[in-house]
Coordinates of C-alpha atoms in Angstrom, one line a residue:
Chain A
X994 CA 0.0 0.0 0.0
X995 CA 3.1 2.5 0.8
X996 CA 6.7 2.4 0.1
X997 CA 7.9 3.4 3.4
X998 CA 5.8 4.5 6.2
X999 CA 7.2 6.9 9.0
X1000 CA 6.1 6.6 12.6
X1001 CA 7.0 9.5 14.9
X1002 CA 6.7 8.6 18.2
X1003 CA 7.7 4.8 19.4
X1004 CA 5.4 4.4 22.2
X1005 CA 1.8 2.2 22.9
X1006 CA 0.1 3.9 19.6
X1007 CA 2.8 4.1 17.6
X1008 CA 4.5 1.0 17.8
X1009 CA 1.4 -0.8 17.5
X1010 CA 0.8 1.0 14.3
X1011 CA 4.3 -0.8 13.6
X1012 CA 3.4 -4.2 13.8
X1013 CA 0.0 -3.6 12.7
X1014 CA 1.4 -2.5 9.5
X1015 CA 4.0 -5.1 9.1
X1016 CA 1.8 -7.9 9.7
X1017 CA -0.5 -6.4 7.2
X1018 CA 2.3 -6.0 4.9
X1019 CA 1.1 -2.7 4.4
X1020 CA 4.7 -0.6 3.3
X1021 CA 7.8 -2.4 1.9
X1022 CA 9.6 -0.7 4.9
X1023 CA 8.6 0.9 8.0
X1024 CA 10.8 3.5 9.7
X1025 CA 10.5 5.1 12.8
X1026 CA 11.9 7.8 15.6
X1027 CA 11.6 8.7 19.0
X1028 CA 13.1 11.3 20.6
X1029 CA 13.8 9.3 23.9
X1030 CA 16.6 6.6 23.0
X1031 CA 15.4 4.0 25.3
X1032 CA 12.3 3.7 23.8
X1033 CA 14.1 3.8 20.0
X1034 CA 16.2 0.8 21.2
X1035 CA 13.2 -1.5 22.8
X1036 CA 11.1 -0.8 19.1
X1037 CA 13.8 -2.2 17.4
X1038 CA 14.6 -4.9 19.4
X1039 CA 10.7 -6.0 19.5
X1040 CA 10.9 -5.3 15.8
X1041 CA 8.3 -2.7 16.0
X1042 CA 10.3 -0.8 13.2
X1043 CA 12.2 -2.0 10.3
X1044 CA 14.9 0.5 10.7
X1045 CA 15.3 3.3 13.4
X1046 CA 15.9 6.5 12.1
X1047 CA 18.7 9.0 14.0
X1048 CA 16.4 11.9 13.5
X1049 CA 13.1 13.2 11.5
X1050 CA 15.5 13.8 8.8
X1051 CA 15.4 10.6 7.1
X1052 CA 11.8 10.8 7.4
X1053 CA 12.1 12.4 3.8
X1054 CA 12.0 8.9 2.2
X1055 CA 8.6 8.5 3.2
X1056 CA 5.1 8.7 1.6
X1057 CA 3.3 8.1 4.8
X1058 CA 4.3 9.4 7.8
X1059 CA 1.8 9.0 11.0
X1060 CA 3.0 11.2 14.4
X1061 CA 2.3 9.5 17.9
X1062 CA 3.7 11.8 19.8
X1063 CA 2.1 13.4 23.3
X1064 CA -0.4 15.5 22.4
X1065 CA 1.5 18.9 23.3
X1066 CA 4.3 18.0 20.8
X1067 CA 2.3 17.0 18.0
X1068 CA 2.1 20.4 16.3
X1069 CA 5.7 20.8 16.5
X1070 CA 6.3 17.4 14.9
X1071 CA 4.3 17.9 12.5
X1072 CA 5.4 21.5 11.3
X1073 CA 9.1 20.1 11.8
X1074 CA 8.2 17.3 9.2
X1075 CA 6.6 20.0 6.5
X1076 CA 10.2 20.8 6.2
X1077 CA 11.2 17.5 5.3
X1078 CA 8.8 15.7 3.2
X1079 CA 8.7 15.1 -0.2
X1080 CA 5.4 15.9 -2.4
X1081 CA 2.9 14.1 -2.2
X1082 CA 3.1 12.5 1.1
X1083 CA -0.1 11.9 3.5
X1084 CA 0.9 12.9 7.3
X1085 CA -1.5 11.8 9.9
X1086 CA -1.2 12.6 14.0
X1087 CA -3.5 10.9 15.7
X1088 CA -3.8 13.0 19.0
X1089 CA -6.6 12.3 21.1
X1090 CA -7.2 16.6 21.1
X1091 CA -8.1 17.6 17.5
X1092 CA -9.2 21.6 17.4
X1093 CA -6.2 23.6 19.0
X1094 CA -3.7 20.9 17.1
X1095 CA -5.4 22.2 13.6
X1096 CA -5.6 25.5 14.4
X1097 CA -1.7 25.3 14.4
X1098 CA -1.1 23.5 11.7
X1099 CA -3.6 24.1 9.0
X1100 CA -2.2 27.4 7.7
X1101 CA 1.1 26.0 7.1
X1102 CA 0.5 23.0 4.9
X1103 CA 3.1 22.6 2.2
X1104 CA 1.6 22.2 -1.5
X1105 CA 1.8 18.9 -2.3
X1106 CA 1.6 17.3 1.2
X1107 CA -1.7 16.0 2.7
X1108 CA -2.2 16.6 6.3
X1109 CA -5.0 14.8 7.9
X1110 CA -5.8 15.2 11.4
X1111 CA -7.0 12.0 13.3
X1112 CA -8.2 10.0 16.3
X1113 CA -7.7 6.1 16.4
X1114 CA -10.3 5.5 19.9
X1115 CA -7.9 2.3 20.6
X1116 CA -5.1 2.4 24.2
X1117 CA -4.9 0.3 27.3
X1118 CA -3.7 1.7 30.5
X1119 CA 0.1 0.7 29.5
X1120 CA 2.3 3.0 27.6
X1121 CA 5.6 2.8 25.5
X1122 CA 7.0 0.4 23.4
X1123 CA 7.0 -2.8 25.4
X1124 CA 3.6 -2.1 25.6
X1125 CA 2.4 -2.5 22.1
X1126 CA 0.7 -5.4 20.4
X1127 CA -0.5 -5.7 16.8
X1128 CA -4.2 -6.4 17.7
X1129 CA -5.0 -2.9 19.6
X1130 CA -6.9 -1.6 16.9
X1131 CA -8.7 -4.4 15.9
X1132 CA -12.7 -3.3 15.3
X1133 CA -11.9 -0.1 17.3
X1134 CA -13.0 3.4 15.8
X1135 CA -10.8 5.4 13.6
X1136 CA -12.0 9.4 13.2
X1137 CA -11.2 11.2 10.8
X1138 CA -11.7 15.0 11.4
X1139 CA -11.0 16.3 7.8
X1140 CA -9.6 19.8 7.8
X1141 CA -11.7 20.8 4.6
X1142 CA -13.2 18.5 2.5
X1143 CA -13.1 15.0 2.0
X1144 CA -10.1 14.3 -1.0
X1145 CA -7.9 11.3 -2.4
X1146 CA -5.6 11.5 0.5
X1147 CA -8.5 11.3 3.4
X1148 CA -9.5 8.2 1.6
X1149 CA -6.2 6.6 1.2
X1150 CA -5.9 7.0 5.3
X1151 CA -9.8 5.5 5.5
X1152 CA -8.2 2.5 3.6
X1153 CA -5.4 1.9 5.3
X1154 CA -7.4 2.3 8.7
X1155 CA -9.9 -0.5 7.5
X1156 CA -7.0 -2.6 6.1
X1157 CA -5.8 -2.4 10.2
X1158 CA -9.4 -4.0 10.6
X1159 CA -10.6 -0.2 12.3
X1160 CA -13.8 1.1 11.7
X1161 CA -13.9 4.8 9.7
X1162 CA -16.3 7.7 11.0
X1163 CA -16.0 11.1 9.4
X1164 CA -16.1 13.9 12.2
X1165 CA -16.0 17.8 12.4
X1166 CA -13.2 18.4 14.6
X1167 CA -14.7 20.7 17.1
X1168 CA -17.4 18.1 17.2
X1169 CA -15.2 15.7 18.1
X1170 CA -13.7 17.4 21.2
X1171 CA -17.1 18.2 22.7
X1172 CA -18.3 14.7 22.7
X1173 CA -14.3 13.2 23.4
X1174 CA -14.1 16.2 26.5
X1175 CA -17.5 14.0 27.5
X1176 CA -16.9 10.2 26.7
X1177 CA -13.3 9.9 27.8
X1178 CA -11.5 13.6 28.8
X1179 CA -14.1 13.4 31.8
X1180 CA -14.1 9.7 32.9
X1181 CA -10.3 10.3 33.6
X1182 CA -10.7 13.4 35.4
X1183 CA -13.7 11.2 37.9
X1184 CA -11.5 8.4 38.0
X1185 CA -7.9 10.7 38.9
X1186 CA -10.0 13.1 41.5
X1187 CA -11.6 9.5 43.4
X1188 CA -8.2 7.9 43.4
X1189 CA -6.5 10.9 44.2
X1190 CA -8.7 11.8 47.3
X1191 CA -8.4 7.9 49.0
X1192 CA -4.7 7.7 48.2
X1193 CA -4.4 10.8 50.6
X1194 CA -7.4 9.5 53.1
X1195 CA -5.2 6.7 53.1
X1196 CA -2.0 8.0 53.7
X1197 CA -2.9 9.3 57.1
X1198 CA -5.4 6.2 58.3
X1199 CA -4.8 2.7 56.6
X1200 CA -8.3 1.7 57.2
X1201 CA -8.9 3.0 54.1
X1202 CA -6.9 0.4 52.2
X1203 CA -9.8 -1.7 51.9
X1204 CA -10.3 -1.6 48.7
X1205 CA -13.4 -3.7 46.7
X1206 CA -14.5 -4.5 42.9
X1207 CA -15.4 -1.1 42.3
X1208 CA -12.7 1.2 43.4
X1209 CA -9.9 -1.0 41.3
X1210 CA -11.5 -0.1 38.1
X1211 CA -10.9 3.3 38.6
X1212 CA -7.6 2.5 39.8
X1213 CA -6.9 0.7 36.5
X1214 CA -7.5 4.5 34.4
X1215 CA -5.5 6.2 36.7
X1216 CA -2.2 4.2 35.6
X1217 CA -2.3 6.0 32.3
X1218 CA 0.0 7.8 30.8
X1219 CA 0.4 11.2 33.0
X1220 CA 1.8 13.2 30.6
X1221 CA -0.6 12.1 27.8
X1222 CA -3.3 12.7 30.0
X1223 CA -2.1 16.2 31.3
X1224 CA -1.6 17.2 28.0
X1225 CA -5.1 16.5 27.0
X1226 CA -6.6 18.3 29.6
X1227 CA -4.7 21.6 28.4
X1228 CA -5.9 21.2 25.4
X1229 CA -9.3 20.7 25.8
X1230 CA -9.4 22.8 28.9
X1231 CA -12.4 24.5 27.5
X1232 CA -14.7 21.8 27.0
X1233 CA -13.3 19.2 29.8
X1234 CA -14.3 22.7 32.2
X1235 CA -17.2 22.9 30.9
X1236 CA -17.8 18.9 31.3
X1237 CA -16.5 19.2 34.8
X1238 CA -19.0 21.7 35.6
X1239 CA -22.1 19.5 34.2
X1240 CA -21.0 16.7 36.2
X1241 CA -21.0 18.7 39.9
X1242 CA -24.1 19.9 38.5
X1243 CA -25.5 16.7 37.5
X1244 CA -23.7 15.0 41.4
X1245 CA -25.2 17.5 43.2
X1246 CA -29.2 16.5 41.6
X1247 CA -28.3 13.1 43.0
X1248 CA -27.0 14.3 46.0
X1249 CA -30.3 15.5 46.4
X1250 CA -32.1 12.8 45.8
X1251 CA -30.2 10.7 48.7
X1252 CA -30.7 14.0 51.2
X1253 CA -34.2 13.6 50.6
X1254 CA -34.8 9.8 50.9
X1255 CA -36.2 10.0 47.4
X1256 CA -36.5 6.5 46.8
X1257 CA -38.3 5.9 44.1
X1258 CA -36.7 8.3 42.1
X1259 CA -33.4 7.2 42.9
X1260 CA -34.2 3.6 42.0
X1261 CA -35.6 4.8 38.8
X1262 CA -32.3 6.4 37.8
X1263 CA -29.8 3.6 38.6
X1264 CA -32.8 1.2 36.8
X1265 CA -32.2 3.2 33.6
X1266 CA -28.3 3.3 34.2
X1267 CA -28.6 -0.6 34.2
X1268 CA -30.4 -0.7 30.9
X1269 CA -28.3 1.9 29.3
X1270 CA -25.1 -0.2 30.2
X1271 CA -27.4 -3.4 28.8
X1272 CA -27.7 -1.5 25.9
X1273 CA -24.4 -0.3 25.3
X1274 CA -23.2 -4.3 25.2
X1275 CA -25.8 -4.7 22.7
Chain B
X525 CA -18.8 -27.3 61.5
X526 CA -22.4 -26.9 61.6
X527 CA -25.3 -29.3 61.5
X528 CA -27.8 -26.8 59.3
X529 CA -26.9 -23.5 57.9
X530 CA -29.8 -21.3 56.8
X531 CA -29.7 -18.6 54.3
X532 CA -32.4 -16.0 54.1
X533 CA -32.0 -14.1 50.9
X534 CA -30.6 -16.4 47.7
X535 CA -28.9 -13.5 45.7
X536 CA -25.2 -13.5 44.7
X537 CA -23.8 -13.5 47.8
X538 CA -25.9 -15.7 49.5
X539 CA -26.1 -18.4 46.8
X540 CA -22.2 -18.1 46.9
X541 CA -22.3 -18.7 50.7
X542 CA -24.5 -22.1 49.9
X543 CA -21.7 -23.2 47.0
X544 CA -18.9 -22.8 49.1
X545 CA -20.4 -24.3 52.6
X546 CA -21.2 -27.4 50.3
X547 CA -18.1 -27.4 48.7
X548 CA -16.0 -27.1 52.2
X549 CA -18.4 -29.3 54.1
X550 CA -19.0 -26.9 56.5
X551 CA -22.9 -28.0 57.1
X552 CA -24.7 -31.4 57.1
X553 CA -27.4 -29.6 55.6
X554 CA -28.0 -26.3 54.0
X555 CA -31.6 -24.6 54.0
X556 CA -32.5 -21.6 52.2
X557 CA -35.3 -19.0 51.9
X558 CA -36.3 -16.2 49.7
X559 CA -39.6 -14.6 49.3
X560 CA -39.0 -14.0 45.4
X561 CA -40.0 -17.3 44.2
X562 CA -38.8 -17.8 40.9
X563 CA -34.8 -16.9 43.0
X564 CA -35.4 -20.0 45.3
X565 CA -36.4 -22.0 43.0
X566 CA -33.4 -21.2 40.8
X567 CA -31.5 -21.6 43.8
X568 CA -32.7 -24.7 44.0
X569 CA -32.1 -25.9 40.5
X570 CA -28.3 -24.9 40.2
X571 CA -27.8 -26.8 44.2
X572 CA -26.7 -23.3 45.5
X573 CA -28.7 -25.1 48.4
X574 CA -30.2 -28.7 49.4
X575 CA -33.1 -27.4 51.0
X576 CA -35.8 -25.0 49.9
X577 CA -38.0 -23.9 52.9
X578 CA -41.2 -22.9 52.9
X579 CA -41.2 -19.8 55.5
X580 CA -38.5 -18.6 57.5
X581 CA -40.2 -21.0 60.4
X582 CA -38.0 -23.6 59.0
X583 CA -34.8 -21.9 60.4
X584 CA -35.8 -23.0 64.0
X585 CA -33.4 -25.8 63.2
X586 CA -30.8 -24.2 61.8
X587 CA -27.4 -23.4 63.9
X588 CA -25.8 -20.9 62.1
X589 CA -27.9 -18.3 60.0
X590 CA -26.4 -16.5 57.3
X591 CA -29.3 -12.6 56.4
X592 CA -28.1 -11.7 52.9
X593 CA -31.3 -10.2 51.7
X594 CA -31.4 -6.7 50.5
X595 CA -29.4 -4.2 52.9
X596 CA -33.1 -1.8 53.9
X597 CA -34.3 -5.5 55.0
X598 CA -31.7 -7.3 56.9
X599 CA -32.7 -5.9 59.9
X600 CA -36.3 -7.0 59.6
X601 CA -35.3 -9.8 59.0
X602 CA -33.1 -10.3 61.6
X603 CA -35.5 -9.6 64.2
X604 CA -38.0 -11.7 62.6
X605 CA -35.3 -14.6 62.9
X606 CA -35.1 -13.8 66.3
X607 CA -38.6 -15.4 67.0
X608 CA -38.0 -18.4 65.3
X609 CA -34.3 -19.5 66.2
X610 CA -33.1 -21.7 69.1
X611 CA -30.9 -20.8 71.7
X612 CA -27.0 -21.6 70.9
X613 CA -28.1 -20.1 67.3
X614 CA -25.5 -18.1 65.8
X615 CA -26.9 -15.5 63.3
X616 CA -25.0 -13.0 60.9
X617 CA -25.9 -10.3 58.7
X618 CA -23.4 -9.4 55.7
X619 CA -25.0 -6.6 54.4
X620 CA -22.4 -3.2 53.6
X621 CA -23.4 -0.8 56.0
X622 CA -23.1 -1.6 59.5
X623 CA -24.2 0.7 62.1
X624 CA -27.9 1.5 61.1
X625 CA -28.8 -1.9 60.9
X626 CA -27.1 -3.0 64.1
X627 CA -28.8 0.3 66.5
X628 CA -32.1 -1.4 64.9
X629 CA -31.0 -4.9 66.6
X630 CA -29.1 -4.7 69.5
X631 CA -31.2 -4.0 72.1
X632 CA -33.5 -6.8 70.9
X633 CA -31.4 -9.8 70.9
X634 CA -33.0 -12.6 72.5
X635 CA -31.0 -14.6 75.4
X636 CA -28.7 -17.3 74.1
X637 CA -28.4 -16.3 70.9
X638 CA -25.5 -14.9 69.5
X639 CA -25.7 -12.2 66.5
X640 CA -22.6 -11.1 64.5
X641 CA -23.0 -8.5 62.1
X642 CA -20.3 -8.9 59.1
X643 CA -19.3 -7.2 55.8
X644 CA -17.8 -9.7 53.2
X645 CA -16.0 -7.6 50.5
X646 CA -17.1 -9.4 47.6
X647 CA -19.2 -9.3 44.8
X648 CA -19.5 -8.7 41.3
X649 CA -21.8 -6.3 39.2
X650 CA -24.0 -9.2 38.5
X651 CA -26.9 -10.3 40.9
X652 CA -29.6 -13.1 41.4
X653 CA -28.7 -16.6 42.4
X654 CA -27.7 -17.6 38.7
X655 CA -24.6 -15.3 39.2
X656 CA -23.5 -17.3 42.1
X657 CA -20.4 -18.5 42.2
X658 CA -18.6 -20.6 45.1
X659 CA -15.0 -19.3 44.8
X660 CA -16.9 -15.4 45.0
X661 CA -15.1 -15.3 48.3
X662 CA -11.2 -16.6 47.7
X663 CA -9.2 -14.1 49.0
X664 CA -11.1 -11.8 50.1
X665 CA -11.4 -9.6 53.2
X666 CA -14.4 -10.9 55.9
X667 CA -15.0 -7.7 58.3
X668 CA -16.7 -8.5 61.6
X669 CA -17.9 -6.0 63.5
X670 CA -18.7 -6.9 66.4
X671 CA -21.7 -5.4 69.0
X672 CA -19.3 -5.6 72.3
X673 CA -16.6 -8.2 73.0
X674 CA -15.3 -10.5 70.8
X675 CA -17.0 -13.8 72.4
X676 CA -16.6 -17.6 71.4
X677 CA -19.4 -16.7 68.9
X678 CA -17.5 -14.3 67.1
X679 CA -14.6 -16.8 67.0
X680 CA -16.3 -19.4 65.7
X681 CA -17.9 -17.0 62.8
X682 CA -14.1 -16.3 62.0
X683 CA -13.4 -19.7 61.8
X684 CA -16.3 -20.2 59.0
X685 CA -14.7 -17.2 57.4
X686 CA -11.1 -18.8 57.1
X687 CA -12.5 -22.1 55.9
X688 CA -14.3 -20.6 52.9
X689 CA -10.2 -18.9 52.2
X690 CA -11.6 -15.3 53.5
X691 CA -8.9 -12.8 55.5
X692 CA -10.7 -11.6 58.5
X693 CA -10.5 -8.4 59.8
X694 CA -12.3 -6.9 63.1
X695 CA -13.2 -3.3 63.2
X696 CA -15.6 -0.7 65.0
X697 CA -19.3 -0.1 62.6
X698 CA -19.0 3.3 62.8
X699 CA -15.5 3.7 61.5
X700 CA -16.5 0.5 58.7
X701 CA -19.5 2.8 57.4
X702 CA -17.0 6.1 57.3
X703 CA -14.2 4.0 55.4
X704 CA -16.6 2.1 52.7
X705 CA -18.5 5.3 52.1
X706 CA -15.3 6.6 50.5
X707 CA -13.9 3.1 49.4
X708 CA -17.1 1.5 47.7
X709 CA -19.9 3.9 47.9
X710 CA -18.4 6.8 46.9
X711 CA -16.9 5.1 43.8
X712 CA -20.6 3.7 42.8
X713 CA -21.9 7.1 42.8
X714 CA -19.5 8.9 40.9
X715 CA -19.9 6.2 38.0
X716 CA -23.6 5.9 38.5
X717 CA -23.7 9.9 38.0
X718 CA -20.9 9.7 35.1
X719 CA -22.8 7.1 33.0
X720 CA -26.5 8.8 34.0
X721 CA -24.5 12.5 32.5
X722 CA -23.6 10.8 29.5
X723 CA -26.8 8.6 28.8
X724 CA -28.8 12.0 29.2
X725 CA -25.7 13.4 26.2
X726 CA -27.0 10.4 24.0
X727 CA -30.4 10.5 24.2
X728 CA -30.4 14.1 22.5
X729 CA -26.7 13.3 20.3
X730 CA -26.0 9.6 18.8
X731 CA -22.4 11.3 18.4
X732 CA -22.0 10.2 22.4
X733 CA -22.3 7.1 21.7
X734 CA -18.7 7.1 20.9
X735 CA -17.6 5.2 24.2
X736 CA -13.5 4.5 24.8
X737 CA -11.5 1.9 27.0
X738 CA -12.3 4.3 30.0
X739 CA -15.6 5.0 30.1
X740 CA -17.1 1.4 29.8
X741 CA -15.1 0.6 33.4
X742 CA -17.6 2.6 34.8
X743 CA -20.7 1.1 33.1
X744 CA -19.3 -2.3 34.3
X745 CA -19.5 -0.4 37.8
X746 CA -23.2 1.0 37.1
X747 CA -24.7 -2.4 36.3
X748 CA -24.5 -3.6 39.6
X749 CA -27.9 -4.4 41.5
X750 CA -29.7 -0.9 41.9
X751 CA -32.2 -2.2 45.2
X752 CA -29.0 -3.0 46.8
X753 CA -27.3 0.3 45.8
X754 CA -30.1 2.5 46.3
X755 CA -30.7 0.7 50.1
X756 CA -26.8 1.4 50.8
X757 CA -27.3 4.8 49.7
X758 CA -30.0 5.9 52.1
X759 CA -28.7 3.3 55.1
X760 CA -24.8 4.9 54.9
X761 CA -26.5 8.5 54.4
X762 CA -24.4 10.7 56.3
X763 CA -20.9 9.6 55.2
X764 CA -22.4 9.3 51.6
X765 CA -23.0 12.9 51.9
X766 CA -19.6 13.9 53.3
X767 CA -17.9 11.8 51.4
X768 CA -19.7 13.4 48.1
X769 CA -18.7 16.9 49.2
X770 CA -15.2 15.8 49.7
X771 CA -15.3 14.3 46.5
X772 CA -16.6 17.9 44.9
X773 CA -14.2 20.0 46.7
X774 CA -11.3 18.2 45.2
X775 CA -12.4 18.1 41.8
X776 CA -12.5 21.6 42.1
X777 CA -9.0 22.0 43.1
X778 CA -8.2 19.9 40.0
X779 CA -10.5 21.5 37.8
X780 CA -8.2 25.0 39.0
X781 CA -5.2 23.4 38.4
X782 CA -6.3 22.8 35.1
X783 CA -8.1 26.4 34.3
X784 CA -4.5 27.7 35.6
X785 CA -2.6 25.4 33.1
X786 CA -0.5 24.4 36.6
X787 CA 1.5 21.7 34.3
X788 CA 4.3 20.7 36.7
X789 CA 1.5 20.4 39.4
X790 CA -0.6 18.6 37.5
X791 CA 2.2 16.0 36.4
X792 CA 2.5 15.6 39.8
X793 CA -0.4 15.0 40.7
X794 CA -1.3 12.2 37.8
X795 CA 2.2 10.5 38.5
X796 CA 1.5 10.1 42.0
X797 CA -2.1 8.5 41.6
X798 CA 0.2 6.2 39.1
X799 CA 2.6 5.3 41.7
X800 CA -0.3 4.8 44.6
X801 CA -2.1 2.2 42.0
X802 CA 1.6 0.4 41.1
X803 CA 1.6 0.8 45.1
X804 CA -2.2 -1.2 45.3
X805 CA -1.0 -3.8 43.1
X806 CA 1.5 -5.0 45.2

């Protein structure tokens, strides 16, 4: 499908785009860099990459180039690569934050070179390179938040994403950061602020150790990726306030309800939380 | 160990309790009751028990009693045992909050019978005796909380504990209900309220439906049996409350810290939640 296929960025995402690619023998050569040498020399040695590049330089041999880098670096990246790449290469990120990365990007698009902005909904808790696997895409959502209109090159990236067996939706980027602030910027501010406030409940009484089911699930998001995660929450302060605002709002209606003794009503709600979860598994 | 157990209320837990008793052969006999027909006679069917009982009259023969109905009616229950059982009868309740139920006992326990209340931390978001399961308690903690002194009763309660492989802990009800308000409860209704915020998002916007690793943890969480949740809500009140306030005034700290873009705190703050979960996992 490519000739050689950059990857900017070695860690979970990107080096599972690695051995995605290479198992779908989807370039003749895959190439990749990482700014942090350790994790250059683990995605080698677990063959994420063909051949490790010593900078973004080499990345000039390319015709697809796809940056996994934290989200605050990835408008950098991507303007440092402008300088590189030849005509007509495609160059995806795939930044979980879409707006404020496009804003600073989209007026310096060399002619000739496709940038498309997107948002494969695929991670686990783990990060870097020892942490990738080839099946972490696998019938997982790719969105593509097309900067103008739909052209060749957004439907060369739609390919490629299906050949990885990932599932294509077409979003407005602004669009997408309102729901994303909702569906997952906000679950991993609940889950930080509960385990946050018992870790320090704990600290000074270890009663409070007891941990059941519940309370490890949250524990489980909170492992991620710190500086992934504080970088997202920068950039999509606006909307992960605003989401953070409707959630107090929405807590404090329930506190309410359990002040009051409102039984019925409160049974009602978790009832239809139950069949919305029932739902969601289909 | 015991020459009949009874079990009033054939849910998860206490269809679990039948399993493992049989399995350990901790009882020549094992009795059951539940006033939802259709859940003894499943009970019945899948030999969570070898006795289905018509009334809880039938419990006048039982030596040990095991009240695992719904939390808002274990201490009806209870008492309602109390009229039926024999003296040297040894009767525990496992339900998750402690202190309510037992200030609606303990002044009515009959002479020569011994009552134990108990929290066993286990469970799953399933419920209803077909989601029994006799290794449910493997591992897990056992907390007995007892009235006054720890007694021969008490002992011999912990000794049923450590045979169906549960760690036992003593500790005072009041402190129990002030830890798992912000260990168990507190958890259930911050996802309860996240997945009820974005159910309400969907109804009006299909584009929520979008739902990433993160955010289905906290359905698993939401499916869990709403009478029992609901009941622990109103019985655990007070600390519910506090707890929820807590909860609020640190998500408003970290809301701050991120309308400040305080990065280095922030990293901090996400790193150290990292290293309490590496911590948690031992």
């Amino acid at each position: 499908m490519f000739n050689t296929i950059g990857i900017a960025g070695l860690g979970l995402i990107g080096g599972s785009f690695g051995l995605a690619i290479k198992h779908n023998k989807l370039s003749k050569v895959v190439i990749g860099f990482d700014t942090n040498e350790e994790n250059l020399n683990d995605a080698l040695k677990l063959e994420l990459i063909d051949i490790g590049a010593s900078s973004y330089k080499s990345f000039s041999i390319c015709d697809f180039v796809i940056v996994s880098v934290p989200p605050s670096q990835t408008a950098k990246v991507v303007l440092g690569l402008f300088e590189v790449l030849k005509e007509n290469t495609i160059i995806i990120d795939v930044a979980s934050v879409k707006g404020p990365i496009i804003a600073d990007i989209k007026n310096s698009i060399p002619k000739g070179i496709s940038y498309i902005p997107t948002h494969p909904i695929a991670g686990t808790e783990n990060f870097g390179p020892r942490s990738a696997f080839r099946q972490l895409f696998n019938d997982k959502y790719f969105i593509i938040t097309p900067i103008n209109n739909i052209t060749f090159a957004e439907k060369k990236v739609e390919e490629f994403a299906k050949k990885i067996k990932m599932k294509v939706k077409y979003m407005d980027a602004q669009r997408h950061d309102e729901v994303f602030a909702y569906v997952s910027h906000l679950p991993h501010v609940i889950a930080y602020n509960l385990v946050n406030l018992i870790w320090h409940k704990k600290e000074n009484d270890e009663a409070y150790s007891f941990v059941g089911g519940g309370f490890k699930d949250f524990t489980r998001i909170a492992k991620s990726n710190e500086k992934m995660w504080s970088d997202i929450f920068f950039l999509n302060k606006k909307n992960i306030l605003s989401a953070i605002d409707d959630y107090i709002e929405n807590l404090l209606v329930l506190k309410t309800i359990i002040e009051n003794n409102e039984e019925k009503k409160l049974l009602e709600t978790l009832k239809n939380i139950r069949l919305f979860k029932e739902h969601l598994d289909g």
